[in-house]
XYZ file of C-alpha atoms in Angstrom:
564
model
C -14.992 21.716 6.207
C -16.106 21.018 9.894
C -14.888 17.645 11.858
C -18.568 16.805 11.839
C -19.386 15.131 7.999
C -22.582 14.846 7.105
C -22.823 12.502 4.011
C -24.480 15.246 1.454
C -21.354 17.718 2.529
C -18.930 15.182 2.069
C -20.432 14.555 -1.651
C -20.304 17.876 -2.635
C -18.757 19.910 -5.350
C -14.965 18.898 -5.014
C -14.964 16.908 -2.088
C -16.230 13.946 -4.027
C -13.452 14.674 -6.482
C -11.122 15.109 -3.442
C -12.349 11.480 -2.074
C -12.399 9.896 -5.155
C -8.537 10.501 -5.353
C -7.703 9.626 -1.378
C -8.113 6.220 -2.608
C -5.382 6.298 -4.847
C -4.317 3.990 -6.937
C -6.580 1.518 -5.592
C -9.130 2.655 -7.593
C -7.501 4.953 -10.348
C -5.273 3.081 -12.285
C -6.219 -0.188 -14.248
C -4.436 -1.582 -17.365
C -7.640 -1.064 -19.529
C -7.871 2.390 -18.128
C -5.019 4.119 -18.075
C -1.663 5.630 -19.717
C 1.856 5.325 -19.649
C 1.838 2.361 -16.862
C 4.785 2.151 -14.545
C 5.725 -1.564 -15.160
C 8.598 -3.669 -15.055
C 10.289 -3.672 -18.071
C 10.774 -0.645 -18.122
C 11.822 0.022 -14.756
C 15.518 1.561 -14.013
C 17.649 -1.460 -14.277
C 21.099 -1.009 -14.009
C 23.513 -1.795 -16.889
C 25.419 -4.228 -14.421
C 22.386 -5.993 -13.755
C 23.357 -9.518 -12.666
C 22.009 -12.959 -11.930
C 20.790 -14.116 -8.786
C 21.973 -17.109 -7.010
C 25.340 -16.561 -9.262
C 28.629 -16.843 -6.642
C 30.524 -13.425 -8.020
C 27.344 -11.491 -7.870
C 28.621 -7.915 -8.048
C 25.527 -5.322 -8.166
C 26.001 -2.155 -9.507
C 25.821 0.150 -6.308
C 28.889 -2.454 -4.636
C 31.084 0.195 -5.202
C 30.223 4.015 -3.957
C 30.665 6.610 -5.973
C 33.593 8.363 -5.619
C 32.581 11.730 -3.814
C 31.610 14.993 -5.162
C 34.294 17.226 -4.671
C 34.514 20.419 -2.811
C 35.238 22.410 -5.926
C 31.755 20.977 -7.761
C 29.567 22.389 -4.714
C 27.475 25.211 -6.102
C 25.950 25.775 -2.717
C 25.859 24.857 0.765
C 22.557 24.763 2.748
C 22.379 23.589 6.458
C 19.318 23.384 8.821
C 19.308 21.107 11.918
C 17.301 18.096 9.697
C 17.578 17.233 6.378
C 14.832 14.734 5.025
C 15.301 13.123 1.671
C 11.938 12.364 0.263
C 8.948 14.010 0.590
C 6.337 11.159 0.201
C 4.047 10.295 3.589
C 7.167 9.379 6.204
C 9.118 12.615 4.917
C 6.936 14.752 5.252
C 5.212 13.739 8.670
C 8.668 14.262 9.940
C 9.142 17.357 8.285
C 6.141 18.849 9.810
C 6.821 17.224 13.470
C 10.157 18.706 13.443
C 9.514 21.832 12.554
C 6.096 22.017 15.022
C 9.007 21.371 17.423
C 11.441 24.445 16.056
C 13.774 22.665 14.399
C 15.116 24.102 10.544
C 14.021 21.377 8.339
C 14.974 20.825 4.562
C 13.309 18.407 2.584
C 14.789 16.850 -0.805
C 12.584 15.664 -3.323
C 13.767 14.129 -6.804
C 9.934 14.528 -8.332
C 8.303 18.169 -8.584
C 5.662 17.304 -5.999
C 5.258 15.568 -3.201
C 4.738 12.153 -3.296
C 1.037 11.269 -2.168
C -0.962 7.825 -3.243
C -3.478 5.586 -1.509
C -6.674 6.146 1.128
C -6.982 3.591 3.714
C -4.954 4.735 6.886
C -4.273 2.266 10.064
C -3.828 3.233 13.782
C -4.510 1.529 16.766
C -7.233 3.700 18.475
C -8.097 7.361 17.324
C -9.996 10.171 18.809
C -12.374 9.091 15.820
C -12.817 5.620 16.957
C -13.169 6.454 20.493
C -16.163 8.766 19.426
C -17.819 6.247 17.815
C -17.295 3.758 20.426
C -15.506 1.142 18.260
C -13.524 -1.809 20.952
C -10.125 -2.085 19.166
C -8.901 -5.656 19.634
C -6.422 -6.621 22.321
C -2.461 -5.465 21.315
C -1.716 -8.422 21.955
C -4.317 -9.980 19.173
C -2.788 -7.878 16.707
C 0.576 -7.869 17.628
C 0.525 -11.807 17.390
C -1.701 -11.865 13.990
C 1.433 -9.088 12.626
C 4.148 -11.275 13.926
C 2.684 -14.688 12.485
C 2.117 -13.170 9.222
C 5.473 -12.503 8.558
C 6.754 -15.855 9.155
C 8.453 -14.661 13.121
C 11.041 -12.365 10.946
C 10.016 -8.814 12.331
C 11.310 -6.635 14.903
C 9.162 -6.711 17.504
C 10.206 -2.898 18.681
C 8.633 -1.653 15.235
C 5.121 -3.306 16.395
C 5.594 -1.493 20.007
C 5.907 1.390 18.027
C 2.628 1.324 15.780
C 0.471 0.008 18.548
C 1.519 2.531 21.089
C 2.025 5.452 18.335
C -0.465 5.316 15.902
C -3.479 6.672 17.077
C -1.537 9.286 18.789
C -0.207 10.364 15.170
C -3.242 10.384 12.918
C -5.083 12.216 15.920
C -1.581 15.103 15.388
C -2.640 14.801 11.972
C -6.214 16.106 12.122
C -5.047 18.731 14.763
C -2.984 20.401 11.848
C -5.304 20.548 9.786
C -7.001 23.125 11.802
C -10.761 21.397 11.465
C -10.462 20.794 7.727
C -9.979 17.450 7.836
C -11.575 14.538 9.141
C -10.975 11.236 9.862
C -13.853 8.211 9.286
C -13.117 4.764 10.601
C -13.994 2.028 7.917
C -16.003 -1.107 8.504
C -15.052 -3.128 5.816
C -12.436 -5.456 6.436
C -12.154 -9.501 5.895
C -13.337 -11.275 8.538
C -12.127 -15.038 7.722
C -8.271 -15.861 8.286
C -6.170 -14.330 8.387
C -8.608 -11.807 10.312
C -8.171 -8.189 9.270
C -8.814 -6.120 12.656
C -10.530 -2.744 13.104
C -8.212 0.098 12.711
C -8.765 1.723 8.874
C -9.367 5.395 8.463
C -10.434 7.397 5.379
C -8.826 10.540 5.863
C -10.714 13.616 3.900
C -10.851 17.237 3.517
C -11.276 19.690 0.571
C -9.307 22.191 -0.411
C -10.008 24.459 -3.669
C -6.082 24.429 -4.050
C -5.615 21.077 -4.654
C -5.012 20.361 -7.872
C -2.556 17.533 -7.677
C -5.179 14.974 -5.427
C -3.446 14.830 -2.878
C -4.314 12.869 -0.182
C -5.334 14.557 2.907
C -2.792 13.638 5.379
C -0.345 14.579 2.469
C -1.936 18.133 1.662
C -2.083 18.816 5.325
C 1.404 18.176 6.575
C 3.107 19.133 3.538
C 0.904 22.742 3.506
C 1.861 23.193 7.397
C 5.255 21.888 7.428
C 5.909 24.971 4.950
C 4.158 27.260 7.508
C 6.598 25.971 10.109
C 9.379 27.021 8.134
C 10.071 23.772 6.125
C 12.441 24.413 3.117
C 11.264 22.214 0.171
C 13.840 21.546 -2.779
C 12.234 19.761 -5.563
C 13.773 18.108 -8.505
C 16.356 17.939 -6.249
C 17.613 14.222 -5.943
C 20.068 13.352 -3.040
C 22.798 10.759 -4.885
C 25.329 10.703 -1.715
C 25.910 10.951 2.079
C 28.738 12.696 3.529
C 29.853 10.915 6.331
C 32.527 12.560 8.658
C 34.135 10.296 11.135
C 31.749 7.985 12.168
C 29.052 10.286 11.739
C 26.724 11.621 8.905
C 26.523 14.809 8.471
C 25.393 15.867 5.145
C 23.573 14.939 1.831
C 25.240 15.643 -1.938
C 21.931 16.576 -3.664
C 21.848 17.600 -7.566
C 19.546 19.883 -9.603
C 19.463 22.256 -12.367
C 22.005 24.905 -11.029
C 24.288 21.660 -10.081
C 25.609 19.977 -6.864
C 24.500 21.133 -3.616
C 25.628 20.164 -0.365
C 22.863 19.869 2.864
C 24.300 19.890 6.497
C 21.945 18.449 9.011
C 23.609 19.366 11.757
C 21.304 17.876 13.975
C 20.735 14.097 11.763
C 19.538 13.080 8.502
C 16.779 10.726 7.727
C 16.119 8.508 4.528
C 11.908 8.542 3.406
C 12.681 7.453 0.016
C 10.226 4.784 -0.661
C 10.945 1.291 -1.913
C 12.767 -0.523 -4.576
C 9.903 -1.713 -6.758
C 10.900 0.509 -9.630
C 14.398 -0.644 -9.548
C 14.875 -3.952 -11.172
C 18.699 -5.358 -10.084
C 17.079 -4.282 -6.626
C 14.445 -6.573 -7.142
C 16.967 -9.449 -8.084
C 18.833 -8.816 -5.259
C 16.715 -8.676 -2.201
C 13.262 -10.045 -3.348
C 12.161 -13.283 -4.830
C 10.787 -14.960 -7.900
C 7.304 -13.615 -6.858
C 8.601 -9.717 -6.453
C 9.230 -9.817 -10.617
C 5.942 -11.977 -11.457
C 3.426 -8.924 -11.805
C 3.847 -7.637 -15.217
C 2.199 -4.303 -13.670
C 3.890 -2.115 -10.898
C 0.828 1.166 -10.014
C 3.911 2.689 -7.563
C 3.188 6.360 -8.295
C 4.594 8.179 -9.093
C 6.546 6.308 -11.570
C 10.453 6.591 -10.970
C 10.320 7.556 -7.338
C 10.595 4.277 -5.737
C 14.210 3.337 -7.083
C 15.963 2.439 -4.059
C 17.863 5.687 -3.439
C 17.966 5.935 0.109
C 18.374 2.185 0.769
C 21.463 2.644 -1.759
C 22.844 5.706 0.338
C 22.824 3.800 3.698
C 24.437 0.986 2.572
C 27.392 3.133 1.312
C 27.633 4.354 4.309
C 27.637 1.592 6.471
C 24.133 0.359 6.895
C 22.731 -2.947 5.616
C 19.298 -4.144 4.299
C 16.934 -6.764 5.879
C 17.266 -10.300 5.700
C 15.810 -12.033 3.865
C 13.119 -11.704 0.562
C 12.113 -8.599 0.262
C 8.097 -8.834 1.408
C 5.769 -7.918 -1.981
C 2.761 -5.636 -1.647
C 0.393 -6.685 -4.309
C -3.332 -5.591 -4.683
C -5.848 -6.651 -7.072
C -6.162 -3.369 -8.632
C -5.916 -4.380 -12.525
C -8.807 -4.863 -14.278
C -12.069 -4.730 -12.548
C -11.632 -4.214 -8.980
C -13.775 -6.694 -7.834
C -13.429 -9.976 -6.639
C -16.034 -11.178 -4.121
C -16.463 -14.475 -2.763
C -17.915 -16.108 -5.759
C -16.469 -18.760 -7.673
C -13.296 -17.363 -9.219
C -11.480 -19.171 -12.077
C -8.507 -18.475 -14.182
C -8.061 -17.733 -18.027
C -8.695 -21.035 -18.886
C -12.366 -21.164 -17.166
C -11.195 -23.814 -14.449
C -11.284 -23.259 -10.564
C -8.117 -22.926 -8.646
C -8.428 -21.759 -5.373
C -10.524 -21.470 -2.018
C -11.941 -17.698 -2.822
C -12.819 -17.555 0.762
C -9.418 -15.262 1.128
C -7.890 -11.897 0.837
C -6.692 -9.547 -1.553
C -2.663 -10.787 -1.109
C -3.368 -14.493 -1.287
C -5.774 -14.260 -4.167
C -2.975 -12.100 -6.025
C -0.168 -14.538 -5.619
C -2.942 -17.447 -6.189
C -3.658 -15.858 -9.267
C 0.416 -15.296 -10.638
C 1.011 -19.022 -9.950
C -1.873 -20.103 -12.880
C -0.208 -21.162 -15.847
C 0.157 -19.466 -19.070
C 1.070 -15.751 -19.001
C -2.745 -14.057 -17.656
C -2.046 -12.370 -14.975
C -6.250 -12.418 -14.684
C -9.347 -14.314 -13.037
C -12.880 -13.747 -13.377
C -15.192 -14.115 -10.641
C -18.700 -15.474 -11.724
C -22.167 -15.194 -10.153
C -25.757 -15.575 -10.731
C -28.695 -12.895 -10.937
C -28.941 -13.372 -7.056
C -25.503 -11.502 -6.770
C -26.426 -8.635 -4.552
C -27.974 -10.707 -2.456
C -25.548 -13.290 -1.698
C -22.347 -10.589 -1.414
C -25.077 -8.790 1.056
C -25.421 -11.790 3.129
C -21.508 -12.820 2.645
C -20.003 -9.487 4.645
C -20.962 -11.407 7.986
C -18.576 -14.100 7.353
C -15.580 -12.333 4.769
C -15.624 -8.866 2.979
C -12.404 -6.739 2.724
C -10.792 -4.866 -0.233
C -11.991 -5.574 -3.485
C -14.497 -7.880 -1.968
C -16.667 -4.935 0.373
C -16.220 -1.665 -0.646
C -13.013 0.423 -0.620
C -14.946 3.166 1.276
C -17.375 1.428 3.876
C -17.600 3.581 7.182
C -18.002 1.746 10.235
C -21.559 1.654 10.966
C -22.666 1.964 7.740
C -24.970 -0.526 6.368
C -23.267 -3.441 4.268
C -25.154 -3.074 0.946
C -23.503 -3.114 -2.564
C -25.434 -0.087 -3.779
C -24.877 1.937 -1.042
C -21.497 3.738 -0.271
C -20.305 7.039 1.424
C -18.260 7.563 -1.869
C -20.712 6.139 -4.590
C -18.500 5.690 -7.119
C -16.788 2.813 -5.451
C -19.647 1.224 -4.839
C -19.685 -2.362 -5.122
C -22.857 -2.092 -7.928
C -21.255 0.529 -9.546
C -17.734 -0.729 -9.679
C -20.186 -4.144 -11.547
C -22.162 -2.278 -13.611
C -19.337 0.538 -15.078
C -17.195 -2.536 -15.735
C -20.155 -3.953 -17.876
C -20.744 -0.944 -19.077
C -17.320 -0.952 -20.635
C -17.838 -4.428 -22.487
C -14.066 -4.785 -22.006
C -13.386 -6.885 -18.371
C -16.710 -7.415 -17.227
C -19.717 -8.992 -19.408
C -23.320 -10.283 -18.388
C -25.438 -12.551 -20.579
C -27.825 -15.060 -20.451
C -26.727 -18.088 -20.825
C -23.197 -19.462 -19.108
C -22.596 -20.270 -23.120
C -22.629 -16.854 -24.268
C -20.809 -15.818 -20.712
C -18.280 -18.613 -21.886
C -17.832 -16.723 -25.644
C -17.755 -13.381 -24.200
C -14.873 -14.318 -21.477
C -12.950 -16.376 -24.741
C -12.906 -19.511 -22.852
C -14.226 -23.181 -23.463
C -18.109 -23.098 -23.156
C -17.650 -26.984 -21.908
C -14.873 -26.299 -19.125
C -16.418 -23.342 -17.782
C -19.846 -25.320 -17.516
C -18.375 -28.333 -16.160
C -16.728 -25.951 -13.334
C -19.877 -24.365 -11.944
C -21.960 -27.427 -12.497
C -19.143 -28.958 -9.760
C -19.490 -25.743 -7.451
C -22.985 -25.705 -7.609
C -22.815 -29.290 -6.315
C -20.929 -28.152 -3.341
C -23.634 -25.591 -2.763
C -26.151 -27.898 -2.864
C -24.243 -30.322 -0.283
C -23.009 -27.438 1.762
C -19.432 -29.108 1.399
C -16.421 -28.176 -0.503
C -14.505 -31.126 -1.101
C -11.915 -29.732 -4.144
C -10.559 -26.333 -2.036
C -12.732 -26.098 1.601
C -14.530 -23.123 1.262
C -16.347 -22.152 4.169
C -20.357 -23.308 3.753
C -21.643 -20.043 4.440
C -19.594 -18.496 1.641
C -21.230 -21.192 -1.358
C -23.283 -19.282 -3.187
C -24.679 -21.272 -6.397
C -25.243 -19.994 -9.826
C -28.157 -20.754 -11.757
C -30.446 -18.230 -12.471
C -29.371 -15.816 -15.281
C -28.761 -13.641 -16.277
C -24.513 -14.563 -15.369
C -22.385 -12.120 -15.093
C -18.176 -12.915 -15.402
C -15.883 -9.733 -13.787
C -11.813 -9.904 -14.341
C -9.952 -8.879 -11.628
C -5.909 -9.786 -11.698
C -2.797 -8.652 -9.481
C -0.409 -5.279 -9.654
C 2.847 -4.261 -7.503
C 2.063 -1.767 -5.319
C 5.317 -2.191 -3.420
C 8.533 -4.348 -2.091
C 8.827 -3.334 1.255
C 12.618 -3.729 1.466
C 14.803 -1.363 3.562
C 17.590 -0.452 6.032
C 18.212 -2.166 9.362
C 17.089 0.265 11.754
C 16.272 0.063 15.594
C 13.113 1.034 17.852
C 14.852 4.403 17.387
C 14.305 4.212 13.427
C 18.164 4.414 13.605
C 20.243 3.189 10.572
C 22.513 0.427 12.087
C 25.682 -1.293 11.087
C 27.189 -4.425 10.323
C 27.393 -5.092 14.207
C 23.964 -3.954 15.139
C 25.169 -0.165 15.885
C 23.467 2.684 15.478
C 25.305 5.007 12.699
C 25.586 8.853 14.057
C 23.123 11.269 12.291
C 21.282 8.720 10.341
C 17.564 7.674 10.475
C 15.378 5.736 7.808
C 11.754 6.146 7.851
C 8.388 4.442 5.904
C 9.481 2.282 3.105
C 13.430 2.906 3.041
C 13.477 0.885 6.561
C 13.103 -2.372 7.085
C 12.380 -4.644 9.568
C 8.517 -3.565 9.630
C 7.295 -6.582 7.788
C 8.811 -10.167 6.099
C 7.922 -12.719 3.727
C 4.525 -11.052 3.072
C 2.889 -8.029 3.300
C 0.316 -8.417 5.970
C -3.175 -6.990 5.844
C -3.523 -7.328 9.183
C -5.344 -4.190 9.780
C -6.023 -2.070 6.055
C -3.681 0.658 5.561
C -1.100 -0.134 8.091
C 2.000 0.696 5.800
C 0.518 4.075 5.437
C -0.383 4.637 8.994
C 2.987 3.296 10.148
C 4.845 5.191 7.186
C 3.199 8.567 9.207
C 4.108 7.355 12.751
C 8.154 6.599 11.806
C 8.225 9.935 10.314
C 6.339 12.139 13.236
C 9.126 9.334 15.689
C 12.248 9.941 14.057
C 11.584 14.039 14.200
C 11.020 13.568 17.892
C 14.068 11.660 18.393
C 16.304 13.763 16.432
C 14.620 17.081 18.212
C 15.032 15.762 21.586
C 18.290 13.840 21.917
């Protein structure tokens, strides 16, 4: 596929189907829809599993394991890097390393790489350059990044996106050799906190991918072999080897036994997060981390804390502080909007004039065990969210697939199926989490709330419409959109963990440090095993940033390693 995309060549045949799965989970996985959900009960929880806030505390990775001995080594493999994990971060480093001639082994405890989502952040591409898109000031976003996380980041990690980024995802496309392209999106929430320019869809197609991966993922994982990387799979790393005050090796275990990798030149940790791990959860996150009773990680039992485990064994420490939750409104319907939202009950509880994180934790703090709202609107609906993408839009609100210049209208979309009309209409369609009648009566029946309640709630919004003030949460004016001409349509949308972003203490170097700030020899972390990125929430402050930032600490780390 050429960099130039024409819309009908980007629809066709299995590029669509390639698309369709760049988004990820984001638009794959519901709890009405899908199998064998990753969730929290039954995530690996440790039979020493304490309680939090006890004084004895004693978690079950306290102690190291003993090591493997010499005699139980059934082979010994050494390149100059050795990268445990071979989700985004792994395997951007993988491939930088190796464009740069170093040996490269990469240890993966699933049987493919792991590859999820579709919206990827920089701060100015070649592609946005080309279109002429103004990126705001640095400074705009570093401040919006820093605020957002309650003043608890390091500021050397926002250096390194803003300065990086583009400069990555731009490496990205050049290895794909033309068969990839990236396409700025448009969509973003404009109210505050203000989501800034910066998301990319990244697509290609490729006949030989059969897993969906994404495109960054199939095209750094595909080269990074044609460099030379050497890709173990099913191959978990369960220790460190640390010689001295150095690391110098990883104790990895498959199906002919243990194996020992020498990095000779440094090691680096892309193992994810801790949201499948529950005593991780207790430990560094917060009552909110083990709220959702859905976790869409994927794929399920790869995000268990491994590498965060291994550095701490060997010296390293995690982040202070709660662990910051990423969590999308991806069950049910995924739709939102700014229309009147309220909770299982049928009563109002927030200002829906917000984004995706805020309406998620909004919507785990409703009593009752829903984790669920519906957003309701009138026959005027396309109409009003038309007219509302001047003042908000964003996920699950605009479309997940909007490019930048496109024109903001529900039925139209570069990827159709994510339309805003069609996400509406196939969730009707499906008479399960989305229902339109005539009468807010029969909408009341079909949701299984009071009839009187739910009346009584948009009789008091459509006052506010009418007076153009919203006395019970201050919605903006612009955003009050009545509803009173059927027929009424109700759409559920509710929260899932996506991530707890939880990880090493590392340095502007994406070096592991110590107890007293020191860098540990021969040990990097990278994407979601470091920390230090983000605090007390995750902050959309430009769509896709963990992504694009989980690529740039990869491609980093390889450079540092290569050149020191």
């Amino acid at each position: 596929m050429s960099g130039n995309l024409s819309r009908r060549g980007f629809l066709s045949g299995a590029a669509a189907t390639s698309a369709l799965a760049a988004i990820g989970a984001m638009t794959a996985c519901s709890p009405s829809a899908s199998e064998g959900q990753n969730t929290a009960s039954s995530a690996s929880t440790s039979d020493n599993l304490a309680t939090t806030g006890t004084s004895n505390t004693q978690w079950s990775w306290d102690t190291p394991p003993e090591p493997v001995a010499d005699d139980q080594i059934v082979e010994t493999v050494e390149s100059d890097i050795v990268v445990i994990g071979a989700g985004l971060s792994g395997v951007s480093a993988a491939c930088r390393a190796t464009e740069l001639g170093a040996s490269v082994t990469v240890l993966e405890k699933m049987n493919i790489p792991s590859s999820r989502g579709g919206h990827f952040a920089a701060y100015m591409t070649k592609a946005m350059e080309d279109m002429g898109i103004e990126q705001d000031p640095k400074s705009a976003i570093a401040a919006d990044w820093q605020s957002l996380c309650g003043n608890r980041i390091n500021h050397d990690l926002v250096r390194l996106f803003l300065e990086r980024s583009g400069e990555v995802l731009d490496w990205m496309v050049e290895q794909s050799d033309g068969e990839c392209t990236l396409l700025p999106m448009g969509a973003r929430y404009l109210g505050n906190p203000y989501e800034h320019l910066g998301t990319h869809l990244a697509v290609g197609e490729w006949e030989d991918n059969t897993d969906n991966q994404t495109a960054p993922m199939y095209v750094l994982y595909h080269k990074s072999v044609e460099n030379g990387a050497d890709y173990r799979f099913e191959c978990p790393a369960e220790q460190l080897v640390k010689e001295g005050d150095r690391v110098t090796a990883v104790i990895a275990k498959d199906a002919d036994g243990y194996k020992k990798f020498v990095g000779t030149k440094g090691i680096i940790l892309a193992t994810g997060d801790i949201s499948g791990d529950e005593e991780m959860l207790r430990a560094y996150g917060d009552e909110l981390a083990l709220k959702p009773r859905t976790n869409m990680y994927t794929p399920a039992g790869a995000n268990t804390g491994d590498g965060q485990k291994m550095g701490m064994w060997v010296g390293g420490r995690m982040q202070e502080g709660a662990a910051p939750t990423m969590i999308h409104l991806i069950a049910y319907t995924q739709f939102a909007g700014p229309f009147l939202h309220v909770n299982s009950q049928g009563k109002r509880f927030m200002n829906e004039d917000s984004w995706i994180q805020a309406k998620s934790i909004n919507i785990l703090n409703q009593p009752g065990d829903d984790q669920f709202a519906w957003s309701i609107f009138d026959a005027n609906w396309k109409r009003d969210i038309k007219d509302s993408y001047q003042y908000g839009g964003g996920q699950f609100w605009d479309t997940l697939a909007r490019v930048y210049g496109e024109e903001s209208d529900p039925d139209t979309c570069i990827i159709p199926a994510v339309s805003v009309s069609s996400v509406v209409q196939t969730a009707v369609e499906g008479g399960k989490d989305a229902f339109e009648c005539d009468t807010i009566e029969e909408l009341a029946k079909a949701m299984g709330v009071d009839a009187d309640v739910l009346q009584a709630e948009i009789d008091e919004y459509n006052q506010a419409c009418e007076s153009g003030e919203d006395t019970k949460f201050y919605k903006r004016a612009e955003l009050l959109y009545p509803i009173k001409e059927g027929p009424f349509t109700a759409v559920r949308f509710g929260p899932a963990t996506l991530a707890v972003l939880s990880g090493l203490v590392v340095n502007g170097n994406l070096q592991v440090l110590d107890e007293n700030d020191e860098p540990i020899e021969g040990l990097w972390a990278v994407g979601n095993a470091s920390g230090g990125r983000y605090a007390v929430d995750y902050p959309v402050f430009i769509n896709g940033n963990s992504h694009g930032s989980a690529l740039t600490w990869g491609y980093v780390a390889a450079e540092n390693i290569v050149n020191a």
